[in-house]
């Protein structure tokens, strides 16, 4: 086989010296023939499979299919494991390990004889972490989203994984669900392999990957167990070999225009607020300037087309049968940059010119959108000098302009201890303020921003209240929730200075979040503020706390921004 460019892997396998003998010889214990090492593109299949990450539990099967495609195209596949991030079980939060996994991915790719990479992703953080790591090396790379589970079903109703979690307190406390009911829901909501089937963070990340041009067209919405997922995997295996020959690296695809497209598409699908933090981090790795404000400027006046839970009605399986993301891309063409290329070498828009919609209840048209303006709004004000975000489409319209009395919780443990205290002085007009949930304060910045309402208010029928925190919110959740307040309370952001009884003003249309106290009072509180004790004094968590950046920068580690390319730092061979 001839390739246009000398392969990176030939530095390991292509010489006639002692070290190339060593490199080839040990691989031979797997029974590979001579020609495996004769200038064939070596494809690393980066697998986030783990039995501890149920959402990615099928990815070993998918990896085998990718290998078929790689071999058919003349490449040589080598599968490798990386740290897998299982959203439902990892403590304190998978987000603490997103950057760690990205380092694992980056260093594994760079240190090995790899010419191109296939990223097998699924559960929330497994997508951004692997893309971030791959960006810092910048080889030809293709993403295969693992796909969502089949629609959840329970007693004749369609229910969404993740989204149902946020109703359990209400179901038990108000509708008297028994343990048997809960056990039944568990099995009904997780009917097949795959990730959450709402437009939560995992589905959002799959759509982000496709919108950035990192997948073959139509990849994001294919359910995990649909045979077409395997077809996609095989074709992706073939395509990555071609991408190596074309030297179609990540940096040629991930341009500023591609990021803008991803922001537009995220608004049109009603994607997760976590999209912001992950896209900022990915942009930081590939070296594309992107700011928090870009999400508002580019994405906040975009119509909403996709009617999926948590803010809508349907689920990912319905989205796929309706035509999936290519329909959204075709509809949104007037908003998109057309001069971007995707992994198949064609532009995002050209890939989707013929993409019929099969159900306009699920994917609306641009002429008749579900809402004329969707997307994330970036708030500014004395309470969030570097910004905060809110997803209006998931909020209650009557709370988008609100002034209320703060009920403050110093940390999530404080909230848990007091929220259901019958004597807590709180009503539906109050603003729940949660501190200590930012990247440093609760290392990893957990998804606690959408804290449950007090039971006594739920029982009164209250469905939503304004909640403000420096934490994140699960993409499967909703409510009038202000998130990612930056700077966070643990490093002395103004959030740390809010007291019970302070008045807070939220005005989403005006992009305003304001703590209504005098400048003198604010200065006095600042002067007497004491930082909390660090959450860790050793190990990775200490390293993370020392280096993590604030939410408005994507919460990546400062030493990981940009990349080091594919060159090995020292090479004795
Ligand atoms: Fe893995 Fe929701 S828990 S995607």
XYZ file of C-alpha atoms and ligand atoms in Angstrom:
577
model
C 0.000 0.000 0.000
C 1.208 3.477 -0.722
C 0.295 6.536 1.244
C 0.899 10.147 0.348
C 2.617 10.939 3.608
C 5.088 9.061 5.721
C 3.139 7.371 8.441
C 3.800 8.303 12.029
C 3.727 4.610 12.942
C 6.583 3.883 10.550
C 8.876 5.497 13.122
C 8.107 2.471 15.256
C 7.578 -0.297 12.729
C 9.205 0.757 9.491
C 12.931 0.620 10.228
C 15.480 -2.138 10.010
C 17.160 -1.530 13.337
C 17.052 -3.166 16.725
C 14.189 -1.094 18.102
C 11.899 -1.720 15.157
C 12.574 -5.400 15.661
C 11.457 -4.943 19.272
C 8.364 -2.957 18.282
C 7.240 -5.513 15.728
C 8.280 -8.616 17.541
C 6.189 -8.259 20.657
C 3.088 -7.500 18.606
C 3.747 -10.796 16.838
C 2.645 -12.630 19.977
C -0.886 -11.850 18.769
C -0.189 -13.706 15.542
C -0.050 -10.731 13.180
C 1.491 -11.361 9.730
C 4.463 -9.436 8.235
C 2.332 -7.064 6.198
C 0.704 -5.556 9.303
C 3.894 -3.599 9.791
C 4.531 -2.571 6.215
C 3.365 0.976 5.924
C -0.276 0.353 6.763
C -2.083 3.102 8.703
C -2.315 2.097 12.326
C -5.660 3.044 13.827
C -6.041 3.347 17.570
C -9.519 2.516 18.755
C -9.921 4.430 21.985
C -12.504 2.507 23.952
C -14.378 3.913 26.933
C -16.010 0.530 27.536
C -16.345 -0.454 31.167
C -18.763 -2.575 33.136
C -18.772 0.319 35.585
C -20.096 2.570 32.816
C -23.319 0.823 31.804
C -24.025 3.424 29.126
C -20.887 2.224 27.312
C -21.294 -1.479 28.038
C -21.733 -2.399 24.364
C -18.611 -0.690 23.057
C -16.448 -3.798 22.919
C -18.862 -5.170 20.308
C -18.715 -1.872 18.452
C -14.906 -1.916 18.541
C -14.883 -5.306 16.797
C -17.016 -3.875 14.000
C -14.739 -0.836 13.667
C -11.824 -3.248 13.246
C -13.632 -4.879 10.317
C -13.829 -1.535 8.585
C -10.216 -0.618 9.308
C -8.956 -3.937 7.938
C -11.139 -3.670 4.829
C -9.588 -0.295 4.073
C -6.056 -1.589 4.504
C -5.367 -0.252 7.984
C -4.325 -2.033 11.131
C -6.580 -1.606 14.183
C -5.363 -1.649 17.752
C -7.967 -1.158 20.461
C -6.908 0.463 23.710
C -8.748 1.181 26.961
C -8.911 4.542 28.672
C -10.405 5.648 31.954
C -14.150 5.360 31.633
C -16.489 7.782 33.344
C -19.771 6.249 34.478
C -22.086 9.102 35.311
C -24.413 7.218 37.584
C -21.925 5.722 40.001
C -18.669 7.681 40.135
C -18.185 9.827 43.207
C -17.950 12.651 43.914
C -18.706 13.420 40.248
C -17.428 12.247 36.879
C -16.583 15.822 36.010
C -13.700 15.645 38.487
C -12.163 13.060 36.167
C -12.994 14.520 32.750
C -9.642 16.253 32.539
C -7.826 13.207 33.927
C -9.313 10.992 31.227
C -8.369 13.557 28.635
C -4.765 13.297 29.812
C -4.970 9.517 29.623
C -6.263 9.743 26.049
C -3.731 12.378 25.002
C -0.710 10.607 26.397
C -1.778 7.165 25.195
C -2.245 8.375 21.638
C 1.019 10.306 21.542
C 3.122 7.595 23.165
C 2.055 4.859 20.781
C 2.488 4.053 17.084
C -0.874 5.479 16.074
C -1.698 7.291 12.818
C -5.404 7.854 13.296
C -7.888 7.523 16.116
C -11.446 6.289 16.540
C -13.123 7.499 19.721
C -15.851 5.229 21.083
C -17.983 7.357 23.355
C -21.336 7.298 25.103
C -21.979 8.364 28.680
C -21.784 12.115 29.286
C -18.114 12.842 30.009
C -16.721 10.047 27.855
C -17.303 12.225 24.796
C -15.702 15.557 25.781
C -12.849 13.899 27.672
C -11.764 11.804 24.718
C -12.199 14.615 22.206
C -10.197 16.979 24.423
C -7.354 14.478 24.696
C -7.376 13.791 20.957
C -7.357 17.533 20.213
C -4.151 17.983 22.163
C -2.446 15.467 19.855
C -4.252 16.488 16.659
C -4.195 13.347 14.553
C -6.954 12.336 12.117
C -9.804 11.387 14.452
C -13.362 10.185 14.069
C -16.010 9.864 16.778
C -18.517 7.042 17.034
C -21.243 7.976 19.518
C -22.380 4.848 21.340
C -26.052 5.697 20.900
C -28.975 6.055 23.240
C -31.039 3.372 24.922
C -34.449 2.552 23.477
C -37.294 4.681 24.766
C -38.215 4.115 28.391
C -41.683 2.636 29.015
C -43.600 2.372 32.259
C -47.277 1.493 32.626
C -48.179 2.656 29.176
C -46.184 5.856 29.378
C -42.962 6.833 27.649
C -40.426 7.925 30.236
C -36.954 9.335 29.856
C -33.904 8.077 31.697
C -32.332 10.701 33.856
C -35.348 12.946 33.566
C -37.403 10.577 35.712
C -34.755 10.779 38.474
C -35.701 14.358 39.124
C -39.325 13.373 39.735
C -38.684 10.603 42.258
C -38.920 12.820 45.334
C -42.221 14.159 44.075
C -43.477 10.697 43.064
C -42.697 9.259 46.485
C -43.764 12.252 48.541
C -46.810 13.378 46.588
C -47.993 10.381 44.546
C -47.060 7.796 47.204
C -44.942 5.585 44.954
C -43.927 2.381 46.741
C -40.554 0.641 46.505
C -42.177 -1.866 44.136
C -43.226 0.988 41.861
C -39.684 2.326 41.871
C -38.207 -1.097 41.021
C -40.619 -1.360 38.101
C -39.616 2.059 36.815
C -35.939 1.090 36.999
C -36.331 -1.762 34.549
C -38.771 0.104 32.322
C -36.488 3.080 31.920
C -33.346 1.117 31.018
C -34.593 -1.324 28.393
C -31.484 -1.750 26.286
C -27.817 -0.966 26.016
C -26.908 2.656 25.414
C -26.864 6.007 27.150
C -29.695 8.195 28.443
C -32.310 8.640 25.747
C -33.430 12.132 26.626
C -31.708 15.185 25.188
C -29.460 15.075 28.237
C -25.745 15.580 28.206
C -24.865 12.283 26.504
C -27.248 12.899 23.599
C -26.145 16.516 23.494
C -22.512 15.427 23.259
C -23.353 13.003 20.456
C -25.098 15.825 18.580
C -22.210 18.168 19.336
C -19.783 15.664 17.818
C -21.870 15.414 14.652
C -22.415 19.186 14.451
C -18.675 19.789 14.799
C -18.125 17.452 11.878
C -16.429 14.724 13.889
C -18.792 11.868 12.955
C -20.134 10.462 9.741
C -23.502 12.059 8.899
C -26.443 10.876 10.944
C -24.375 9.205 13.659
C -25.684 10.987 16.738
C -29.218 9.679 16.956
C -28.817 6.021 15.987
C -29.930 3.943 18.989
C -27.190 1.820 20.552
C -28.880 -1.457 19.655
C -29.934 -0.576 16.101
C -27.982 -2.553 13.506
C -27.280 0.741 11.769
C -25.009 1.625 14.690
C -22.776 -1.249 13.635
C -23.014 -0.160 10.027
C -21.861 3.285 11.091
C -18.994 1.729 13.050
C -17.823 -0.284 10.064
C -17.994 2.693 7.727
C -16.180 4.837 10.295
C -13.455 2.190 10.463
C -13.038 2.401 6.705
C -13.142 6.164 6.681
C -10.484 6.757 9.345
C -7.959 4.938 7.170
C -8.746 7.322 4.331
C -8.501 10.276 6.683
C -4.970 9.248 7.602
C -4.038 9.170 3.928
C -5.611 12.602 3.453
C -3.975 13.903 6.641
C -7.421 15.191 7.653
C -6.484 16.182 11.180
C -8.791 17.488 13.892
C -7.465 21.026 13.516
C -8.657 21.119 9.890
C -12.189 20.280 11.005
C -12.412 22.114 14.307
C -12.292 25.689 13.095
C -13.974 28.641 14.741
C -16.820 28.283 12.213
C -17.336 24.667 13.213
C -17.684 25.704 16.852
C -20.221 28.355 15.907
C -22.195 25.722 14.005
C -22.187 23.460 17.044
C -23.563 26.307 19.181
C -26.382 26.960 16.716
C -27.278 23.288 16.498
C -27.218 22.918 20.268
C -29.767 25.689 20.556
C -31.973 24.146 17.891
C -31.991 20.768 19.645
C -32.467 22.224 23.144
C -29.190 20.659 24.285
C -27.768 20.436 27.767
C -26.170 23.363 29.605
C -23.124 21.115 30.058
C -22.516 21.663 26.350
C -21.074 25.066 27.222
C -18.446 23.856 29.609
C -17.354 21.003 27.373
C -17.255 22.993 24.146
C -15.172 25.698 25.830
C -12.716 23.056 27.003
C -12.509 21.431 23.553
C -11.937 24.815 21.910
C -9.205 25.508 24.436
C -7.427 22.294 23.496
C -7.532 22.811 19.750
C -6.580 26.486 20.141
C -9.745 28.109 18.816
C -10.763 31.315 20.618
C -14.211 30.834 22.118
C -15.762 32.734 25.007
C -18.796 32.276 27.211
C -20.394 35.266 25.519
C -20.236 33.450 22.159
C -22.898 31.048 23.376
C -25.303 33.915 23.901
C -24.341 35.967 20.846
C -24.398 32.989 18.468
C -26.902 30.695 20.107
C -29.504 32.507 22.143
C -31.699 33.763 19.318
C -31.890 30.512 17.460
C -35.245 28.753 17.066
C -35.931 25.510 18.871
C -36.776 22.667 16.512
C -36.399 19.468 18.490
C -39.152 18.376 20.840
C -37.283 16.082 23.220
C -37.365 15.651 26.967
C -36.430 17.135 29.390
C -37.942 20.309 27.963
C -40.082 18.619 25.312
C -42.115 15.487 24.771
C -40.218 12.832 22.832
C -37.064 10.728 23.192
C -33.956 9.957 21.159
C -35.472 6.921 19.451
C -38.248 9.159 18.125
C -35.626 11.672 17.043
C -33.827 9.010 15.018
C -36.986 7.727 13.337
C -37.875 11.306 12.442
C -34.631 11.771 10.547
C -32.190 12.694 13.309
C -29.669 15.492 13.342
C -29.268 15.787 9.530
C -32.834 17.143 9.407
C -31.941 19.811 11.972
C -28.761 20.713 10.080
C -30.695 21.022 6.811
C -33.370 23.179 8.416
C -30.815 25.359 10.149
C -28.688 26.027 7.057
C -29.451 29.773 7.021
C -27.823 29.994 10.462
C -24.789 27.816 9.703
C -21.335 28.455 8.325
C -21.081 26.447 5.149
C -17.294 26.569 4.768
C -16.482 23.794 7.200
C -15.499 20.269 6.425
C -16.413 17.139 8.285
C -14.691 13.795 8.640
C -15.986 12.593 5.291
C -14.342 15.550 3.561
C -17.644 17.227 2.685
C -19.198 20.229 4.358
C -21.714 19.892 7.166
C -24.479 21.365 5.021
C -23.612 19.386 1.891
C -23.925 16.192 3.912
C -27.504 17.040 4.791
C -29.072 18.524 1.650
C -31.327 15.489 1.222
C -32.489 14.748 4.743
C -36.247 14.344 4.875
C -38.139 14.813 8.099
C -40.536 11.988 8.897
C -42.304 13.548 11.851
C -42.624 17.278 12.307
C -44.034 16.778 15.809
C -40.544 15.654 16.809
C -38.463 17.902 14.545
C -40.235 21.124 13.701
C -39.493 23.240 10.665
C -37.714 26.551 10.642
C -40.957 28.148 9.447
C -42.921 26.776 12.412
C -40.432 26.214 15.250
C -41.378 25.067 18.730
C -40.014 28.337 20.072
C -38.652 31.252 18.112
C -35.709 31.774 20.469
C -33.875 29.018 22.309
C -30.304 28.445 23.396
C -28.358 29.454 26.451
C -28.416 32.892 27.949
C -25.287 34.270 29.600
C -26.044 36.412 32.638
C -23.816 39.119 34.027
C -24.007 41.190 37.179
C -22.370 41.668 40.534
C -23.351 38.142 41.516
C -21.495 36.612 38.566
C -18.787 38.964 37.321
C -17.418 36.379 34.877
C -20.838 35.134 33.931
C -23.468 32.534 34.715
C -25.783 30.604 32.435
C -29.441 29.711 32.256
C -31.356 27.586 29.806
C -34.605 29.500 29.308
C -36.238 26.698 27.349
C -36.042 24.518 30.484
C -37.226 27.313 32.788
C -40.659 28.601 33.805
C -41.694 31.648 31.821
C -43.105 33.441 34.874
C -39.739 33.218 36.687
C -37.521 34.571 33.922
C -37.916 37.999 35.472
C -37.985 37.607 39.204
C -36.951 39.320 42.400
C -36.860 37.184 45.508
C -35.480 36.706 48.980
C -32.392 34.514 49.180
C -32.489 31.303 51.179
C -28.849 30.335 51.395
C -27.209 26.941 51.724
C -23.480 27.028 52.357
C -22.870 23.656 50.666
C -24.793 20.682 49.357
C -24.604 18.928 52.735
C -26.189 21.982 54.367
C -28.935 21.886 51.747
C -29.613 18.182 52.345
C -29.756 18.711 56.088
C -32.235 21.613 56.028
C -34.269 21.718 52.826
C -37.133 19.597 54.184
C -37.113 21.106 57.650
C -40.746 22.137 58.187
C -39.491 25.249 59.979
C -37.343 26.445 57.069
C -38.408 29.993 56.246
C -39.053 29.603 52.532
C -41.877 30.114 50.081
C -42.242 29.802 46.315
C -41.077 33.378 45.727
C -37.730 32.818 47.433
C -34.492 32.225 45.559
C -32.586 29.119 46.594
C -28.849 29.901 46.696
C -26.421 27.012 46.830
C -22.744 27.758 47.436
C -19.717 25.488 47.353
C -20.579 23.590 44.174
C -18.004 25.081 41.801
C -14.921 23.439 40.287
C -12.770 24.116 43.370
C -15.390 24.132 46.109
C -16.780 20.704 45.322
C -14.004 19.361 43.161
C -15.448 18.550 39.784
C -18.411 20.931 39.974
C -21.232 18.444 40.469
C -24.654 18.441 38.852
C -26.521 19.740 41.859
C -27.692 23.126 40.603
C -31.237 21.895 40.037
C -31.749 21.024 43.707
C -35.170 19.644 44.577
C -37.709 22.035 46.007
C -38.675 21.707 49.684
C -41.173 18.925 50.251
C -43.636 21.299 51.906
C -43.735 23.409 48.715
C -43.954 20.365 46.446
C -46.938 19.214 48.441
C -48.492 22.623 47.913
C -48.146 22.054 44.187
C -45.168 24.334 43.579
C -43.335 23.083 40.484
C -40.448 25.504 40.084
C -38.443 28.146 41.889
C -35.379 30.198 40.981
C -32.255 28.364 42.019
C -28.735 29.798 41.760
C -25.426 28.011 42.217
C -21.865 27.694 41.014
C -22.540 24.075 40.160
C -23.814 22.386 37.023
C -27.135 20.752 36.176
C -27.762 17.399 34.586
C -28.788 17.750 30.972
C -31.781 15.599 31.809
C -33.086 18.125 34.312
C -35.036 21.356 34.018
C -36.261 24.358 35.973
C -35.419 28.017 36.401
C -31.868 27.249 37.371
C -28.947 29.655 37.147
C -25.727 27.680 36.828
C -21.955 27.986 36.488
C -21.765 31.209 38.520
C -18.236 32.481 38.019
C -16.118 33.175 39.944
C -17.318 30.472 42.287
C -17.925 30.901 46.000
C -14.943 28.804 47.138
C -12.479 31.292 45.663
C -14.301 34.354 46.975
C -16.805 35.062 44.224
C -19.709 37.274 45.267
C -21.881 34.178 45.577
C -19.900 33.459 48.754
C -21.127 36.732 50.214
C -24.880 36.216 49.837
C -26.759 36.110 53.138
C -30.193 34.789 53.989
C -32.748 37.505 53.337
C -30.763 39.393 50.669
C -32.829 40.308 47.658
C -31.727 38.876 44.297
C -32.880 40.048 40.895
C -32.932 37.774 37.865
C -33.820 39.313 34.522
C -33.088 36.884 31.716
C -34.138 39.222 28.917
C -31.744 41.867 30.270
C -29.021 39.223 30.907
C -28.876 40.380 34.516
C -28.206 38.655 37.826
C -27.898 41.112 40.666
C -27.397 40.912 44.420
C -29.264 43.888 45.742
C -26.996 45.168 48.490
C -25.007 48.383 48.628
C -21.457 48.559 47.339
C -20.313 49.427 50.866
C -21.979 46.356 52.316
C -20.522 44.197 49.559
C -17.032 45.561 50.227
C -17.395 44.927 53.957
C -18.475 41.336 53.369
C -15.591 40.830 50.941
C -13.100 42.130 53.472
C -14.223 39.699 56.141
C -14.519 36.650 53.877
C -12.330 33.662 54.731
C -11.641 30.914 52.181
C -12.785 27.420 53.123
C -10.203 24.754 53.883
C -9.007 22.997 50.718
C -10.906 19.818 49.928
C -7.735 17.778 49.402
C -4.068 17.984 50.276
C -2.648 15.231 48.112
C -3.040 13.228 44.951
C -5.013 13.976 41.843
C -7.686 15.985 43.632
C -5.058 18.365 45.028
C -3.544 18.674 41.561
C -7.016 19.336 40.130
C -7.840 22.019 42.703
C -4.520 23.745 42.106
C -4.985 23.887 38.349
C -8.674 23.865 37.471
C -9.980 26.950 35.725
C -13.340 28.532 36.390
C -16.539 27.525 34.620
C -16.484 30.409 32.137
C -13.224 28.965 30.779
C -14.508 25.391 30.542
C -13.122 24.055 33.828
C -10.125 22.554 32.106
C -6.787 22.439 33.890
C -4.678 25.507 33.112
C -1.699 23.356 32.108
C -3.790 21.428 29.586
C -4.976 24.249 27.395
C -3.798 23.934 23.797
C -1.900 20.864 22.715
C 1.547 19.456 22.277
C 0.921 17.846 18.902
C 1.874 14.332 17.974
C 5.612 14.625 18.521
C 7.031 12.497 21.305
C 8.890 14.732 23.750
C 12.131 12.695 23.732
C 12.764 9.845 21.366
C 15.781 7.629 21.849
C 14.899 5.480 18.885
Fe -24.725 7.706 31.169
Fe -26.976 9.308 31.360
S -25.966 8.156 32.874
S -25.664 8.970 29.708
